[in-house]
Structures are given as C-alpha cells and as structure tokens.
Coordinates of C-alpha atoms and ligand atoms in Angstrom, one line a residue:
X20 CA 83.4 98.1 76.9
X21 CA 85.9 99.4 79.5
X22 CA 86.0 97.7 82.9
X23 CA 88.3 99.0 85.5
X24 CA 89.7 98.1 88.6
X25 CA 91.2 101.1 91.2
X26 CA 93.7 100.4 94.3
X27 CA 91.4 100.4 96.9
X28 CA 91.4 103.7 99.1
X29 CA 90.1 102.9 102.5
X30 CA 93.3 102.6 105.1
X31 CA 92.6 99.0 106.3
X32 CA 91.9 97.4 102.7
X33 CA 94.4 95.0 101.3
X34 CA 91.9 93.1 98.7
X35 CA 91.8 93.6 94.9
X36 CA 88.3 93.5 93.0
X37 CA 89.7 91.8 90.1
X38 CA 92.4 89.0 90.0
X39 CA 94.8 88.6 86.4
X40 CA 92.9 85.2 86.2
X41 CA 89.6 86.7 86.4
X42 CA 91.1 89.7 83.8
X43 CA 91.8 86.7 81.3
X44 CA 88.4 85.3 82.2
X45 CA 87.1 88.9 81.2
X46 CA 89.2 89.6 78.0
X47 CA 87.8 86.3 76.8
X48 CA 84.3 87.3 77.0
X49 CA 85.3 90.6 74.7
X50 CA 85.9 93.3 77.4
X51 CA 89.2 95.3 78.0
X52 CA 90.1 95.6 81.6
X53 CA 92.4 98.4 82.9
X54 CA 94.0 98.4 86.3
X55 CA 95.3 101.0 88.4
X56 CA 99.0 100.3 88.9
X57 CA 99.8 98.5 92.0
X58 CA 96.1 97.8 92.5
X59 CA 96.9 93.9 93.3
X60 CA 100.3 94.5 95.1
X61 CA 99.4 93.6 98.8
X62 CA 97.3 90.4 97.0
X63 CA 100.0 89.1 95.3
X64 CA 98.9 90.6 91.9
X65 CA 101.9 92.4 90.4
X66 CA 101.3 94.8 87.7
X67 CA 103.6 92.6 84.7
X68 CA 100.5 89.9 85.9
X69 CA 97.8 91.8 85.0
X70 CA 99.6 93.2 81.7
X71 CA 100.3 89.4 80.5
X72 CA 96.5 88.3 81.6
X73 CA 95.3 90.9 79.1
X74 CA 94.7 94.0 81.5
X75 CA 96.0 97.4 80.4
X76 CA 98.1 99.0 83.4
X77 CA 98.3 102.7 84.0
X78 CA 99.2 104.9 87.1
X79 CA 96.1 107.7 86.2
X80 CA 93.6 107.1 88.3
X81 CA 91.5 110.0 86.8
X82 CA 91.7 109.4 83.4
X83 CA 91.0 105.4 84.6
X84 CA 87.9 107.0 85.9
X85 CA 87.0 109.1 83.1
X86 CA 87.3 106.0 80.9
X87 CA 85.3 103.3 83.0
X88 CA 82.0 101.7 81.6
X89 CA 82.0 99.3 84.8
X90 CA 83.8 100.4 87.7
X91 CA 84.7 97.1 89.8
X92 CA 85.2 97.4 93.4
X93 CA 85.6 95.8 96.8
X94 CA 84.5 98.5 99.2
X95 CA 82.2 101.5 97.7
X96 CA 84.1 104.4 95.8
X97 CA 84.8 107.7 97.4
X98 CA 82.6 110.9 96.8
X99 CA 85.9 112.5 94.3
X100 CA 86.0 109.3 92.4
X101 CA 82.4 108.8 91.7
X102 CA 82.6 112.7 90.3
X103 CA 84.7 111.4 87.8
X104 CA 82.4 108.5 86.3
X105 CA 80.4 108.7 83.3
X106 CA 76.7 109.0 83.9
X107 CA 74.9 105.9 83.2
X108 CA 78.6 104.4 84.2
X109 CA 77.8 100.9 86.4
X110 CA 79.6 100.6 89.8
X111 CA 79.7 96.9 91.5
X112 CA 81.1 96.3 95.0
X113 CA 80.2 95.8 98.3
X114 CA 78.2 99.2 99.0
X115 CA 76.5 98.6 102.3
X116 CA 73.7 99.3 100.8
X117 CA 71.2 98.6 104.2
X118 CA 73.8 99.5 106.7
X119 CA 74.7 102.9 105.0
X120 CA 71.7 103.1 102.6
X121 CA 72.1 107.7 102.9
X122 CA 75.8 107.1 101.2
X123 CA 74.0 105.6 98.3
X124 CA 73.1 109.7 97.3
X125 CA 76.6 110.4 95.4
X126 CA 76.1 107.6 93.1
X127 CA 72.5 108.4 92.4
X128 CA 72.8 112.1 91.5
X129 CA 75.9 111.2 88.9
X130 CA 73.3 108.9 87.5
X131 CA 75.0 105.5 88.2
X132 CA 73.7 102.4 87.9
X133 CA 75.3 100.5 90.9
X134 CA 75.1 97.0 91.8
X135 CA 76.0 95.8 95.7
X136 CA 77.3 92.3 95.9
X137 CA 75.7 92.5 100.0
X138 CA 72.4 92.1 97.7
X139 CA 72.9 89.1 95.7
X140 CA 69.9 86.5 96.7
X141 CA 71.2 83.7 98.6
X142 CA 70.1 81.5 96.0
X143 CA 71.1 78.1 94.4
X144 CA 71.5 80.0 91.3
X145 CA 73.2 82.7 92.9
X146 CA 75.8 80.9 95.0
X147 CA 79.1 80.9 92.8
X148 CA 78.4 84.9 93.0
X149 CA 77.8 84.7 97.1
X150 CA 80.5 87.4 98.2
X151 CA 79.1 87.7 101.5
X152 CA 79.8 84.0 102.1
X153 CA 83.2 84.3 100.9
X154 CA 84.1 86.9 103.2
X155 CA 82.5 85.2 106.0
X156 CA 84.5 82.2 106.2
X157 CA 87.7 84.0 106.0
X158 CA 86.4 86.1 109.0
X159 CA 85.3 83.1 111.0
X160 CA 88.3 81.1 109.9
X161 CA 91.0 84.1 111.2
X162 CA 88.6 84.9 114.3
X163 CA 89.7 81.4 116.1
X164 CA 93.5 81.8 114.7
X165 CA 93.2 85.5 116.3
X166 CA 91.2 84.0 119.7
X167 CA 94.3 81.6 119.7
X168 CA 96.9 83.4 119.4
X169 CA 95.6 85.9 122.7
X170 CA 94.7 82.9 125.2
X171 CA 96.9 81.9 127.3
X172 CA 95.9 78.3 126.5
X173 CA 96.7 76.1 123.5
X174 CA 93.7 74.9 121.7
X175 CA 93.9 70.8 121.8
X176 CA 93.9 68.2 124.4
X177 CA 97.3 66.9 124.6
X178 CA 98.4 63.9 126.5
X179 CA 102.3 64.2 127.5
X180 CA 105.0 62.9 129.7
X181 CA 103.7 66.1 132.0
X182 CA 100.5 65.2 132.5
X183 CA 97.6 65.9 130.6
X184 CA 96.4 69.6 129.3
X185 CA 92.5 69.9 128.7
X186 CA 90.7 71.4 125.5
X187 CA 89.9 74.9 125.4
X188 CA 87.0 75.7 125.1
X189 CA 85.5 77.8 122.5
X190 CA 81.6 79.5 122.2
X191 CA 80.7 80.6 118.8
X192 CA 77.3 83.0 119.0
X193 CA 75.5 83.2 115.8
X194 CA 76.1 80.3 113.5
X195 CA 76.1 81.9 109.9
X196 CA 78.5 81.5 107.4
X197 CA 81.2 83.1 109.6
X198 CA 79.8 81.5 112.6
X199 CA 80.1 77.9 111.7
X200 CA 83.0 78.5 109.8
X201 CA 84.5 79.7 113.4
X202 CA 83.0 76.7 114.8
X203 CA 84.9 74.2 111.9
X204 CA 88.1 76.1 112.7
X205 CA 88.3 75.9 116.3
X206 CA 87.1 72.0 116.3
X207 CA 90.2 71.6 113.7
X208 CA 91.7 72.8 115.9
X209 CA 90.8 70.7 119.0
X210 CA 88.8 72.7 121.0
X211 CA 85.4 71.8 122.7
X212 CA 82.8 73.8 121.2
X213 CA 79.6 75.3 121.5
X214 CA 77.5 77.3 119.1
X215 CA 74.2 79.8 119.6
X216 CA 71.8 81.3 117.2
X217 CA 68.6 82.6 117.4
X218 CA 67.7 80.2 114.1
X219 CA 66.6 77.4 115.2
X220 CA 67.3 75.5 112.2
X221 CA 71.3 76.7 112.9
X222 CA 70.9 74.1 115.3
X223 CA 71.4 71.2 112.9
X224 CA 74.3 72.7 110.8
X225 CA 76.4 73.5 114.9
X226 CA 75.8 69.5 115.9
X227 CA 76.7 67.9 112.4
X228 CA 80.2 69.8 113.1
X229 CA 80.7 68.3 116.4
X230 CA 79.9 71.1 118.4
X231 CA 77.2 71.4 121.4
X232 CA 73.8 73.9 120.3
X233 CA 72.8 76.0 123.0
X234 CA 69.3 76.2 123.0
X235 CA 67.2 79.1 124.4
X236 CA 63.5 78.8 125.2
X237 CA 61.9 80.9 121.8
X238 CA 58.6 81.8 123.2
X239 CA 57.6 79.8 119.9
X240 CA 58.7 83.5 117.8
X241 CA 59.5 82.6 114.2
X242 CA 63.1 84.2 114.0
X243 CA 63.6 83.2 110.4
X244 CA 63.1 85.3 107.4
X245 CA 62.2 83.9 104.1
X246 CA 65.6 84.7 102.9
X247 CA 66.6 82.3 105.9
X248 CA 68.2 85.4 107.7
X249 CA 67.4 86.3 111.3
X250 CA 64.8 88.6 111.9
X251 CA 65.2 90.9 115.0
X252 CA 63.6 89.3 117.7
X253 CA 61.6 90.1 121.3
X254 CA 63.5 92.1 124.1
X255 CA 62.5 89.2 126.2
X256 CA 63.7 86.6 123.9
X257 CA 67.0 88.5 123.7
X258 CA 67.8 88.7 128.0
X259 CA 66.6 85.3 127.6
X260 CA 69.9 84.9 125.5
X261 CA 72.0 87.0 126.9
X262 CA 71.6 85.4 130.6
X263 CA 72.1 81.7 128.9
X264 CA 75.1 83.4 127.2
X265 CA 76.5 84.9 130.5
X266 CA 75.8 81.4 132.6
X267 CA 77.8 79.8 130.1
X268 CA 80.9 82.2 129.4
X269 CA 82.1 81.8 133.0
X270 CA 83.2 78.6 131.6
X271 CA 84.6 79.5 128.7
X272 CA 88.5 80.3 127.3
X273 CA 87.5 82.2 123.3
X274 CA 84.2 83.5 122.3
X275 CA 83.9 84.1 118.8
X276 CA 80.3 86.1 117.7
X277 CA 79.1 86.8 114.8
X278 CA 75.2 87.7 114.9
X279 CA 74.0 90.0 112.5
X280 CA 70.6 91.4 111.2
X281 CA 71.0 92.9 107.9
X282 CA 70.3 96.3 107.9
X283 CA 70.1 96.5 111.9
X284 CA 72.5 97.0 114.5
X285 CA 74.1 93.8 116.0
X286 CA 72.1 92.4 118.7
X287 CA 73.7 92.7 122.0
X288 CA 74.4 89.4 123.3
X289 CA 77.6 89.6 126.3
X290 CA 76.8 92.4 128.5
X291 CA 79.1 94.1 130.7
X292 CA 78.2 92.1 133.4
X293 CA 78.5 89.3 131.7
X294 CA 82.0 90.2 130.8
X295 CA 82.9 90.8 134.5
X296 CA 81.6 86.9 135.0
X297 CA 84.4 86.1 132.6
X298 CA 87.5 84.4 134.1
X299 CA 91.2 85.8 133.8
X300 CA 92.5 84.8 130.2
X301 CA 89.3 84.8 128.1
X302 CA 89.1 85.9 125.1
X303 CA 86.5 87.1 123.1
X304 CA 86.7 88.0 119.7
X305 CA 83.2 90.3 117.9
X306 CA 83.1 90.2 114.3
X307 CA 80.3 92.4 114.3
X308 CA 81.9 95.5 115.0
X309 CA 80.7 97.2 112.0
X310 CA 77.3 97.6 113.1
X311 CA 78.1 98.2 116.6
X312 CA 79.6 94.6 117.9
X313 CA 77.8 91.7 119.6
X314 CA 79.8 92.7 123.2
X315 CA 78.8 95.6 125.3
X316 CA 82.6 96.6 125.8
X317 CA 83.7 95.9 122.5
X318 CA 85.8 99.1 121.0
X319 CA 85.0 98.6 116.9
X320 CA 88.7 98.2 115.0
X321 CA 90.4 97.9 118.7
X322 CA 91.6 95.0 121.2
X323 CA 91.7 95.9 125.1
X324 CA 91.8 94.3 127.8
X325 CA 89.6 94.5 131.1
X326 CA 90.0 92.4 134.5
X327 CA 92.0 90.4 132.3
X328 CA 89.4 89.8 129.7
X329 CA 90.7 90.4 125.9
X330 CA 87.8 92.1 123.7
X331 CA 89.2 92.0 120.1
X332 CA 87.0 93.9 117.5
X333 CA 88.6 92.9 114.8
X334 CA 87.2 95.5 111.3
X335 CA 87.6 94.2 107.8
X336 CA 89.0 91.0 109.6
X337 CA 88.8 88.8 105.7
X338 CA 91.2 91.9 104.5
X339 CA 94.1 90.3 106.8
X340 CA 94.1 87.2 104.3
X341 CA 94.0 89.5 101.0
X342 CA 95.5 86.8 98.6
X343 CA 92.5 84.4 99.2
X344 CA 90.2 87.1 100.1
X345 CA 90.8 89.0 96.5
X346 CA 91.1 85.3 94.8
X347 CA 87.4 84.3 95.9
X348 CA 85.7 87.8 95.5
X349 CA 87.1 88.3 91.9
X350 CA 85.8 84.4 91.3
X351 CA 82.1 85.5 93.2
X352 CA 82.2 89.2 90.5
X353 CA 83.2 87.6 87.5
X354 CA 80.4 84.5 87.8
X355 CA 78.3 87.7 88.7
X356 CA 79.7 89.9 85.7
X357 CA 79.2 86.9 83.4
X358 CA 75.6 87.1 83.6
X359 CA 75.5 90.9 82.4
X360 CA 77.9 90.8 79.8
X361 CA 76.5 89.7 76.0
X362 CA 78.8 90.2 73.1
X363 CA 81.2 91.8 74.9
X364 CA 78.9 94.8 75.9
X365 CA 76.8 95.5 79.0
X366 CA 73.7 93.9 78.8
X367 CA 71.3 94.3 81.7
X368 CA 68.1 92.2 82.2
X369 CA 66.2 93.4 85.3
X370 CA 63.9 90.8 85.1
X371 CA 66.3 88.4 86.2
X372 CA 66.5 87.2 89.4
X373 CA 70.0 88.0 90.2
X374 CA 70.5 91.0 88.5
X375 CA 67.4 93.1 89.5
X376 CA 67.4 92.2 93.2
X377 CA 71.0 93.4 93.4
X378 CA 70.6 96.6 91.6
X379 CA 71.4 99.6 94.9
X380 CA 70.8 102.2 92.4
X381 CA 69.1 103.2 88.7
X382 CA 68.4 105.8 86.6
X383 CA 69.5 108.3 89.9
X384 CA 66.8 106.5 92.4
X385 CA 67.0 103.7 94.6
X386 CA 64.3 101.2 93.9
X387 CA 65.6 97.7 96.1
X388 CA 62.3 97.3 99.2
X389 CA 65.2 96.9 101.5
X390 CA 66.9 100.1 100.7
X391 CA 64.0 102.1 100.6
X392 CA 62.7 100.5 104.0
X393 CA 66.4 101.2 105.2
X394 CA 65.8 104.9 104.2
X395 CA 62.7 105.4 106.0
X396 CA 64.5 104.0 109.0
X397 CA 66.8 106.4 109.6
Ligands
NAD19 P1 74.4 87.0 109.0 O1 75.8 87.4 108.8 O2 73.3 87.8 108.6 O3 74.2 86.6 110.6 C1 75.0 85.7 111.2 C2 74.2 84.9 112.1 O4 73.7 85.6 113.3 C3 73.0 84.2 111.5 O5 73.0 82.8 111.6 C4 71.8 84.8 112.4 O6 70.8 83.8 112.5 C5 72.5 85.1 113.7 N1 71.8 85.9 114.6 C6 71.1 87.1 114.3 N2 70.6 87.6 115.5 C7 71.0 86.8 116.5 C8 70.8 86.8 117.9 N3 70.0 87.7 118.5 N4 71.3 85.8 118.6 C9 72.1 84.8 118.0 N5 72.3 84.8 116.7 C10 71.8 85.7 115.9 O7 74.2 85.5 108.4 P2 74.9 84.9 107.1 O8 76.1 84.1 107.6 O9 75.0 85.9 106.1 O10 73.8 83.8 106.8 C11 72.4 84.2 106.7 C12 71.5 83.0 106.3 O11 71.7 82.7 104.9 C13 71.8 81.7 106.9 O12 70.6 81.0 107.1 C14 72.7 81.0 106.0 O13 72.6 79.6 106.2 C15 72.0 81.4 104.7 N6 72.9 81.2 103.5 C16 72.4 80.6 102.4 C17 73.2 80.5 101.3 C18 72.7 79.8 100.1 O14 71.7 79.1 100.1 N7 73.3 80.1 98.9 C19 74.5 81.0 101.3 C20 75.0 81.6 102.5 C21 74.1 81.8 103.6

C-alpha cells in the first residue's frame, strides 16, 4: 500500500501531514510512504530526512497522485488534485466537513473514501488521535504571545526601584481546548485572568487554572451536547452574555475568544458597542475567524485598529508554529492510521467506533448525521 504526503497548497499553510518519525513509524507497520519534495521544508523536515526515515522523495506531484492508496493531508486537497486519485483511493485530513460540508462533492463523485480528522469522537479511546485538540492549544498558546506582543503593557506584576507596574489583565471567552490553553498561557505569563463559556461545567476547568469564571444567569437552558460541545443557545441567553462581556471589557488590556459551535457560525459575543466601551490599548485577539469571528468588527485573516482598539483575526493561527504543529498532527494521524492498517494493507472496520464516526465520505455519498444535517442546512 502507497501512502503519500503533498506540500500543502493553501497560501497560509506551513504544516506537514506526515513527520520522517511518523514515516519510520509507517514503514514499520509495512506501508511505503512517498513525499512530495520539499513537503516538510518550512517544518523543519528536509527531504534527505524523509529518504533516511524510509520515505521515497519525488518532485511529481501527479504521478504522486496517480500512485496514492491513502492520500494524507492537513488541509482538504484541491479540486485538480483529487482528479488525479484513484477511485476507491482514501483521503484523511482536516476537511471541514460541517463548516464546508457542499465541498465534500469532489471527493464523492471520484469515489473517495475520505476520513476528516474534525470528526474523530472526543473519546478516551480516541484522544492520542484528537487533532482538533492539538491545534487548539497551539492557537490558544500563540493568541496570548500575539495579545502581548500588541499591548502596550507587559503582562506580569513587577515590583521595581520605579515603583510598581500592575498585571494585565487578560479575558479569555469560551474555555475549550484553545480557550483554557489561552487562559494557562497568559497566567504563565502573569496576567490576571478571567474566563467565560456558556458550559457551565467550563467553570471548573477556568478556576482550577487560577483564573476568575464569569458566570451568566442560564435561564436553567442545558447548553451541553452529549459530545460535551456547546449547543447554540437562546437569543436572550446570548445579550445576556454579551452585555456581561461588554461591562467587563471596559476593564480589560487582551481579550482572547475562542467560542465555537461545530458546524455553526461563531456566536457573536463583543459587539461594536462593546468595542467602543474598550479603553485605548486593548487588544483583542478572535480565533474564530473561520466561521465568521466571535467580535462584530473582526476582519477574518486581518489586524486593525479602531479608536485605538487592536482587533487581530488571526487564520490558521497553529500554522505560525509549523514544527510543533506538524510534529503533533503527524503523532494524532499515525495513532489514527494505526488502527486501519492490518498487514501492511488498508483495512477498514466501520463498525468501530473511531473509524466509522470519522468516515466524511464512502462509496461516493456522505453518510456522517452531522454532515447530512449540515447539508440540509444550507
Ligand atoms: P470548540 O472549539 O467547539 O468551542 C470552544 C468553546 O466555545 C467551548 O468550550 C464552547 O463551550 C464555547 N462556546 C460555544 N458557544 C459559546 C458562547 N455562546 N459563549 C461562550 N462560549 C461558547 O470546543 P473544543 O475546544 O473543541 O472542546 C469541545 C468540548 O470537547 C469541550 O467540552 C472539551 O472539554 C471537550 N474535549 C474533550 C476531549 C476528550 O475527552 N478527549 C478532548 C478535547 C475536548
């Protein structure tokens, strides 16, 4: 079986799908892996690396193409490349697979079994495979070294012969992965921080970091899917949010947000006005600007400034740290990978619980509930 790995197309992306550790990881289990050339460059991967891990190195994308029985990927392949593939060819990568579930088409008429690492169950069993995690941290981790790097304040208290300079002070909305790593990060860091979600049960995970929960009154809603992700919630519940979340910015020197509900736009949660509440100097940096941002003024892949106020909209923020980025995605595709490969062939079980609930696309249809309920929502 031939698995390959393509340098990655989209302008912004400096991540690799497969590392030459994860290629020896690969070889071992039976598999030859080929790589485009200069595929790792930006990761740190050189092309000698890959050769001496066991990987076969070749400059011809289309005949790479041509070749593939597993196409690995970060982000999903373009239209030209797909038209390349063999049918009944298997495609894993991020695909976006709720947020773009109409792009899925070109995959499903070439007859491609596709696999989208967004729908890996956020399991026990599942979290060595959990890419969405591993993105998330590096995007909450570079969103306070961003937010620090544009105020005009430093980050801890310090005592000198000068008198004393006060903590900034940092609010983190929506405390996911990214979210609390943001909130670890800036406490590191030496700011005083706050944290928001509409999960209640975030509230536990903000406080054991040392940072204040803001709680808003939750008209006793359940905002908790069983997959633990937030549902959307009431319009009231949400300008009962946003007016706690414009009370407190006034306050505020960095606002880091992150709330997201898959396969939905990103709840509004800073409103212009609230923005115009802001004083001189904040900052606030949305890492939801791929499905629409969590600001009213935020400008998706820009940073501007208004009245003062920085609004950074960072895109593909985890692809500005490619070495670790590519080093823990490879890790989450290989544990993944390692489940579907028997005897150094392709072997998959859709009765397992990994493996079928991540499956985008087979046999030319999509069959995933949340795709389909995706579909019929657009
Ligand atoms: P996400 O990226 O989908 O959303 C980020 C955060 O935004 C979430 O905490 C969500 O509650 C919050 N949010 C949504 N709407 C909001 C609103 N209106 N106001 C404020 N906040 C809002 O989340 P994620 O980081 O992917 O994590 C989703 C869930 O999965 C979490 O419960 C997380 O703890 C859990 N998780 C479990 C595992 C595991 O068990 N293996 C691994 C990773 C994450």
């Amino acid at each position: 079986m031939q698995i390959i790995v393509l340098k990655e197309v989209e302008p912004s992306e400096s991540r690799v799908a497969l590392i030459p550790e994860s290629v020896k990881k690969l070889v071992a289990m039976n598999v030859s892996v080929a790589v485009e050339s200069s595929a790792g460059l930006e990761s740190g991967a050189g092309d000698a690396e890959y050769n001496a891990a066991g990987a076969t190195v070749s400059p011809d994308r289309a005949a790479l193409l041509e070749s593939a029985d597993l196409l690995v990927t970060v982000n999903r392949p373009a239209a030209r490349d797909i038209a390349r593939m063999k049918r009944g060819s298997v495609v894993i990568g991020f695909l976006r697979p709720l947020d773009e579930p109409e792009k899925l088409s070109v995959m499903m008429k070439r007859g491609i079994t596709a696999f989208a690492m967004e729908l890996i169950p956020r399991t026990t069993r599942a979290q060595s495979m959990d890419a969405l995690s591993s993105m998330a941290t590096i995007m909450g981790y570079k969103a306070v070294l961003l937010a620090a790097s544009h105020v005009p304040r430093m980050f801890p208290m310090l005592t000198t012969a000068a008198g004393t300079v006060p903590p900034a002070k940092v609010l983190v909305l929506g405390a996911g992965v990214a979210g609390l790593q943001a909130i670890a990060t800036a406490r590191r860091l030496g700011a005083v921080v706050e944290g928001f979600d509409v999960r209640s049960a975030a509230g536990e995970a903000v406080r054991s970091l040392g940072a204040k929960f803001l709680d808003v009154d939750l008209g006793g809603l359940q905002t908790e899917d069983a997959g633990g992700y937030a549902r959307e919630v009431t319009e009231e519940v949400m300008q009962r949010s946003r007016e706690l979340i414009a009370r407190q910015a006034k306050q505020i020197d960095c606002i880091i947000t992150s709330a997201q509900v898959p396969g939905k736009a990103a709840p509004l949660l800073i409103t212009e006005d609230a923005v115009a509440g802001m004083r001189r100097g904040t900052v606030v940096v949305d890492l939801a600007g791929s499905t629409g941002g969590n600001c009213a003024l935020s400008k998706p892949g820009q940073t501007h400034v208004i009245n003062g106020v920085t609004i950074n909209c960072p895109l593909n923020l985890a692809a500005s740290v490619p070495v670790h980025a590519s080093q823990l995605y490879a890790r989450n595709v290989v544990s993944f990978l390692s489940l579907m490969i028997k005897d150094g062939s392709l072997n998959l079980d859709f009765s397992d619980d990994i493996i079928g609930p991540s499956c985008a696309v087979h046999q030319s249809e999509a069959k995933h509930p949340r795709i389909l309920a995706a579909l019929a929502g657009k």
